[in-house]
Coordinates of C-alpha atoms in Angstrom, one line a residue:
X1 CA -146.0 27.5 230.5
X2 CA -143.4 26.0 232.3
X3 CA -140.7 27.5 233.4
X4 CA -138.2 25.6 232.0
X5 CA -140.6 26.6 228.7
X6 CA -139.6 29.7 227.8
X7 CA -139.8 30.2 224.8
X8 CA -136.4 32.1 222.7
X9 CA -135.8 33.3 219.4
X10 CA -131.9 32.7 217.6
X11 CA -130.5 35.1 215.4
X12 CA -127.7 33.6 213.5
X13 CA -128.0 30.1 211.7
X14 CA -125.3 29.3 210.3
X15 CA -122.5 26.0 211.0
X16 CA -123.1 26.8 215.1
X17 CA -126.2 28.2 214.6
X18 CA -128.3 26.0 212.5
X19 CA -127.4 22.5 215.1
X20 CA -127.7 25.0 218.4
X21 CA -131.2 26.1 217.0
X22 CA -132.2 22.3 217.0
X23 CA -130.7 21.6 220.7
X24 CA -133.8 24.3 221.7
X25 CA -135.9 23.5 219.6
X26 CA -135.2 19.1 221.3
X27 CA -135.8 20.4 224.7
X28 CA -139.1 22.1 224.3
X29 CA -138.7 25.5 223.7
X30 CA -140.5 27.9 221.2
X31 CA -138.4 28.8 219.4
X32 CA -138.6 31.8 217.1
X33 CA -135.5 31.9 214.2
X34 CA -133.5 34.7 211.8
X35 CA -130.8 34.6 209.6
X36 CA -129.9 37.9 207.2
X37 CA -130.3 35.1 204.8
X38 CA -134.4 34.7 204.2
X39 CA -134.1 31.4 202.7
X40 CA -132.1 29.7 205.3
X41 CA -134.4 31.3 208.0
X42 CA -137.4 30.4 206.2
X43 CA -136.0 26.4 206.3
X44 CA -134.4 26.0 209.1
X45 CA -137.7 27.5 210.6
X46 CA -140.3 24.9 208.3
X47 CA -137.2 22.0 209.8
X48 CA -137.1 22.7 213.4
X49 CA -141.2 23.3 213.5
X50 CA -139.9 27.2 215.1
X51 CA -141.5 30.7 213.8
X52 CA -139.8 32.7 210.7
X53 CA -138.9 36.3 212.3
X54 CA -138.8 39.2 209.7
X55 CA -137.2 41.3 211.7
X56 CA -133.9 40.8 215.2
X57 CA -137.1 43.2 217.1
X58 CA -139.7 40.4 215.8
X59 CA -137.5 38.1 217.0
X60 CA -136.9 39.6 220.3
X61 CA -141.4 40.2 220.3
X62 CA -141.6 36.7 220.8
X63 CA -138.9 35.6 222.8
X64 CA -137.9 35.7 226.9
X65 CA -134.2 35.1 226.0
X66 CA -132.3 36.1 222.5
X67 CA -129.3 33.8 221.6
X68 CA -126.7 35.5 219.2
X69 CA -124.7 33.5 217.2
X70 CA -123.0 36.2 214.7
X71 CA -119.4 36.3 213.3
X72 CA -118.5 39.3 215.0
X73 CA -118.9 41.9 217.7
X74 CA -119.7 44.4 214.9
X75 CA -123.0 42.2 213.3
X76 CA -123.9 41.6 217.3
X77 CA -123.8 45.4 217.8
X78 CA -126.0 46.4 214.4
X79 CA -128.5 43.0 215.1
X80 CA -128.9 44.0 219.1
X81 CA -129.5 48.4 218.6
X82 CA -130.8 50.2 216.2
X83 CA -134.9 50.5 214.9
X84 CA -135.2 47.0 214.2
X85 CA -132.8 45.7 216.8
X86 CA -133.3 43.1 219.1
X87 CA -133.7 45.8 222.0
X88 CA -136.3 47.4 220.6
X89 CA -138.6 44.9 220.8
X90 CA -137.4 43.1 223.7
X91 CA -139.2 44.2 227.0
X92 CA -137.6 44.7 230.1
X93 CA -136.2 41.2 232.3
X94 CA -135.2 40.1 228.9
X95 CA -131.9 38.2 228.6
X96 CA -130.0 38.0 225.7
X97 CA -126.8 35.4 225.8
X98 CA -124.0 36.0 223.0
X99 CA -123.2 33.4 221.9
X100 CA -120.9 34.5 218.9
X101 CA -117.2 35.2 220.0
X102 CA -117.1 38.7 220.7
X103 CA -114.8 41.7 221.5
X104 CA -114.7 41.4 225.5
X105 CA -114.6 45.8 225.6
X106 CA -117.2 45.3 223.0
X107 CA -119.0 42.4 224.5
X108 CA -119.4 45.4 227.6
X109 CA -120.5 48.5 225.9
X110 CA -123.5 46.4 224.7
X111 CA -123.4 44.9 227.7
X112 CA -124.2 48.5 229.0
X113 CA -127.0 49.9 226.1
X114 CA -129.0 46.3 227.0
X115 CA -129.7 47.2 230.3
X116 CA -130.7 51.2 229.4
X117 CA -133.2 49.2 228.0
X118 CA -133.7 46.7 231.1
X119 CA -132.3 43.9 229.2
X120 CA -129.5 41.8 230.6
X121 CA -126.4 40.6 228.0
X122 CA -124.7 37.4 229.1
X123 CA -121.7 36.8 227.1
X124 CA -121.7 32.9 226.4
X125 CA -119.7 31.7 224.2
X126 CA -119.2 27.8 223.1
X127 CA -116.8 25.4 222.4
X128 CA -116.4 22.0 220.6
X129 CA -117.5 22.8 217.6
X130 CA -120.2 21.6 214.8
X131 CA -120.0 17.8 215.9
X132 CA -120.8 18.7 219.2
X133 CA -122.8 21.8 218.9
X134 CA -125.0 18.6 217.0
X135 CA -125.8 16.4 220.4
X136 CA -125.4 18.7 222.6
X137 CA -122.6 18.6 223.8
X138 CA -121.0 22.4 223.6
X139 CA -118.8 24.3 226.5
X140 CA -120.4 27.0 227.1
X141 CA -118.3 30.0 229.5
X142 CA -121.0 32.3 230.7
X143 CA -120.1 35.2 232.3
X144 CA -122.6 38.2 233.7
X145 CA -125.0 38.6 236.1
X146 CA -126.7 35.7 238.7
X147 CA -130.0 36.6 238.2
X148 CA -129.8 36.3 234.4
X149 CA -127.8 33.1 234.9
X150 CA -130.6 31.4 236.3
X151 CA -133.5 32.7 233.7
X152 CA -131.0 31.4 230.9
X153 CA -129.7 28.2 233.2
X154 CA -132.4 25.5 231.3
X155 CA -132.2 26.7 227.1
X156 CA -127.9 26.1 227.9
X157 CA -128.4 23.1 229.5
X158 CA -129.8 22.4 225.9
X159 CA -127.3 23.3 224.4
X160 CA -123.6 22.3 226.6
X161 CA -122.1 22.2 230.0
X162 CA -121.6 25.0 231.4
X163 CA -118.7 26.5 233.5
X164 CA -119.3 30.8 234.9
X165 CA -116.4 32.5 234.1
X166 CA -116.9 35.7 235.9
X167 CA -118.7 38.9 234.8
X168 CA -119.3 40.2 231.5
X169 CA -116.7 40.1 229.1
X170 CA -114.6 37.5 230.9
X171 CA -115.8 34.7 228.8
X172 CA -115.4 36.1 225.6
X173 CA -112.4 36.9 226.8
X174 CA -111.9 33.6 228.0
X175 CA -113.3 31.9 224.7
X176 CA -109.8 33.8 223.0
X177 CA -107.7 32.6 225.2
X178 CA -108.7 29.2 224.4
X179 CA -108.4 29.8 220.7
X180 CA -105.0 31.2 221.3
X181 CA -103.7 27.4 222.6
X182 CA -105.6 25.4 220.6
X183 CA -104.0 27.1 218.1
X184 CA -101.3 27.4 219.3
X185 CA -100.8 23.1 219.8
X186 CA -102.2 22.8 216.4
X187 CA -99.2 24.6 215.2
X188 CA -96.4 23.7 217.2
X189 CA -98.0 19.7 216.9
X190 CA -98.1 19.7 212.5
X191 CA -94.6 21.1 212.7
X192 CA -93.6 17.8 214.8
X193 CA -95.9 16.0 212.1
X194 CA -93.1 17.3 209.5
X195 CA -90.2 17.2 211.4
X196 CA -90.7 12.9 211.6
X197 CA -92.2 12.9 208.1
X198 CA -88.4 14.2 207.1
X199 CA -87.1 12.1 209.3
X200 CA -88.9 9.0 208.3
X201 CA -91.0 8.3 210.4
X202 CA -95.0 8.0 209.6
X203 CA -96.8 10.4 210.5
X204 CA -100.4 8.3 211.6
X205 CA -97.5 6.4 213.7
X206 CA -96.4 9.7 214.9
X207 CA -100.2 10.0 215.6
X208 CA -99.9 7.5 218.0
X209 CA -97.8 8.1 220.2
X210 CA -98.5 11.7 220.6
X211 CA -101.9 10.4 221.6
X212 CA -100.6 7.5 224.0
X213 CA -97.6 10.5 225.5
X214 CA -96.9 14.0 226.4
X215 CA -97.8 15.7 223.7
X216 CA -101.3 14.2 223.0
X217 CA -103.7 17.7 222.7
X218 CA -107.3 18.3 221.5
X219 CA -105.6 18.5 217.6
X220 CA -103.6 14.7 218.2
X221 CA -107.0 13.3 219.2
X222 CA -109.2 15.2 217.2
X223 CA -108.2 16.8 213.6
X224 CA -104.4 15.6 212.8
X225 CA -105.5 12.2 211.3
X226 CA -109.5 13.6 211.3
X227 CA -108.9 16.3 208.6
X228 CA -104.8 17.0 208.3
X229 CA -103.4 13.4 206.9
X230 CA -106.7 12.3 205.5
X231 CA -106.6 16.2 203.7
X232 CA -110.8 16.8 203.7
X233 CA -109.6 20.0 205.9
X234 CA -113.0 20.3 207.2
X235 CA -113.3 20.2 210.2
X236 CA -116.1 23.1 210.6
X237 CA -114.2 25.4 211.5
X238 CA -113.0 28.7 209.6
X239 CA -109.7 29.8 209.0
X240 CA -110.8 33.3 209.2
X241 CA -113.1 32.8 212.6
X242 CA -110.0 31.6 214.0
X243 CA -107.1 34.8 213.3
X244 CA -110.1 37.4 214.6
X245 CA -109.8 34.8 217.8
X246 CA -106.0 35.6 218.2
X247 CA -106.7 38.9 217.3
X248 CA -109.0 38.9 220.3
X249 CA -106.5 37.9 222.7
X250 CA -103.6 39.4 221.5
X251 CA -105.7 42.9 222.2
X252 CA -106.6 41.3 226.1
X253 CA -102.7 40.7 226.7
X254 CA -102.2 44.7 225.2
X255 CA -105.2 45.3 228.1
X256 CA -103.9 43.9 230.3
X257 CA -99.9 44.9 229.2
X258 CA -99.2 41.3 229.3
X259 CA -95.5 40.6 227.6
X260 CA -96.9 37.9 225.0
X261 CA -93.8 36.6 222.3
X262 CA -95.1 33.2 221.3
X263 CA -98.5 34.0 221.3
X264 CA -97.9 37.1 219.1
X265 CA -95.8 34.3 216.6
X266 CA -98.6 32.1 216.4
X267 CA -100.6 35.1 215.8
X268 CA -98.3 36.0 213.0
X269 CA -98.1 32.7 211.1
X270 CA -102.2 31.7 211.2
X271 CA -102.3 35.8 210.2
X272 CA -100.1 34.5 207.7
X273 CA -101.6 31.4 206.5
X274 CA -104.4 33.2 206.2
X275 CA -103.1 35.6 203.4
X276 CA -101.6 32.8 201.5
X277 CA -104.6 30.8 201.5
X278 CA -107.4 33.4 200.8
X279 CA -110.6 33.6 202.5
X280 CA -112.9 30.9 203.2
X281 CA -111.0 28.4 203.8
X282 CA -111.1 25.9 207.4
X283 CA -109.3 26.3 209.9
X284 CA -107.3 22.8 209.8
X285 CA -106.1 24.0 206.0
X286 CA -103.0 26.4 208.9
X287 CA -101.4 23.0 208.5
X288 CA -100.9 23.4 204.9
X289 CA -99.1 26.9 205.4
X290 CA -96.3 24.5 207.4
X291 CA -96.1 21.9 205.0
X292 CA -95.2 25.1 202.5
X293 CA -93.1 26.5 204.5
X294 CA -91.2 22.3 205.5
X295 CA -91.7 22.1 201.4
X296 CA -92.7 18.7 202.0
X297 CA -96.7 16.9 202.6
X298 CA -98.4 14.9 204.9
X299 CA -100.5 11.8 204.8
X300 CA -101.1 8.5 205.9
X301 CA -98.1 6.6 205.6
X302 CA -96.1 9.7 204.0
X303 CA -92.4 9.8 205.1
X304 CA -88.9 10.6 203.3
X305 CA -86.1 8.9 203.5
X306 CA -84.0 9.7 206.8
X307 CA -81.9 12.3 207.2
X308 CA -84.0 14.1 204.2

């Protein structure tokens, strides 16, 4: 077998894991898949002509590189460690790409446990959402040893562009901090639209001006018209996951003794939105929380009379 055509396994076939699995399969890897939902495992395996694993250990026995795309570090730990976990089935020299948005300190602990079993764990969280997962254009942050990175570079290239961040744990820290900046930009942008709308400005026009000016950010470019003003609120990344990532970012702030008052306020606002709206919301629905606080609703062409 050509060294780039390695055997890969992917655990977690949700909104991000499914399209990532498709990218790996298209790149020519022999792919084995597993999800907590056995029906989803079978369906995706059939769709991609992949092998459906019976357990994490079973998947690891059929792979050189195992990718995990799971909701949080606690679930990753359950999947990796245990009688039927990845480490029980992986042979020496295997590489785990932990692509979930994890807690850096927990990631380091899992990497230590993996190393005790002759396996190297790299943290490799992604940014770009479902749309870029489908096209294989994700931004992938990777932390960990160079040798294991070299072994996994081809499978990473199938998913997107890699940015090396340093030792294991650094990528998960960077992912959380990236989402902190993204979350802050979203909220301040929505507040600006609400202020402008009450002044009498058209929200769609405001987005166009922001995108031609220094106020431009990812949310003004790819979220406000598409998911907020359209009232679709279906960008594909959950509000619950954003709140989790903001909590991780604040944990890094505490661990490094960094005063971060604006970051704390940002986290509290997103957390308040989560409590107000309940679980299962798209992260763009946080705009509804801002609308509630302002007493106004945003929509294309919607504007209040000037001064109201």
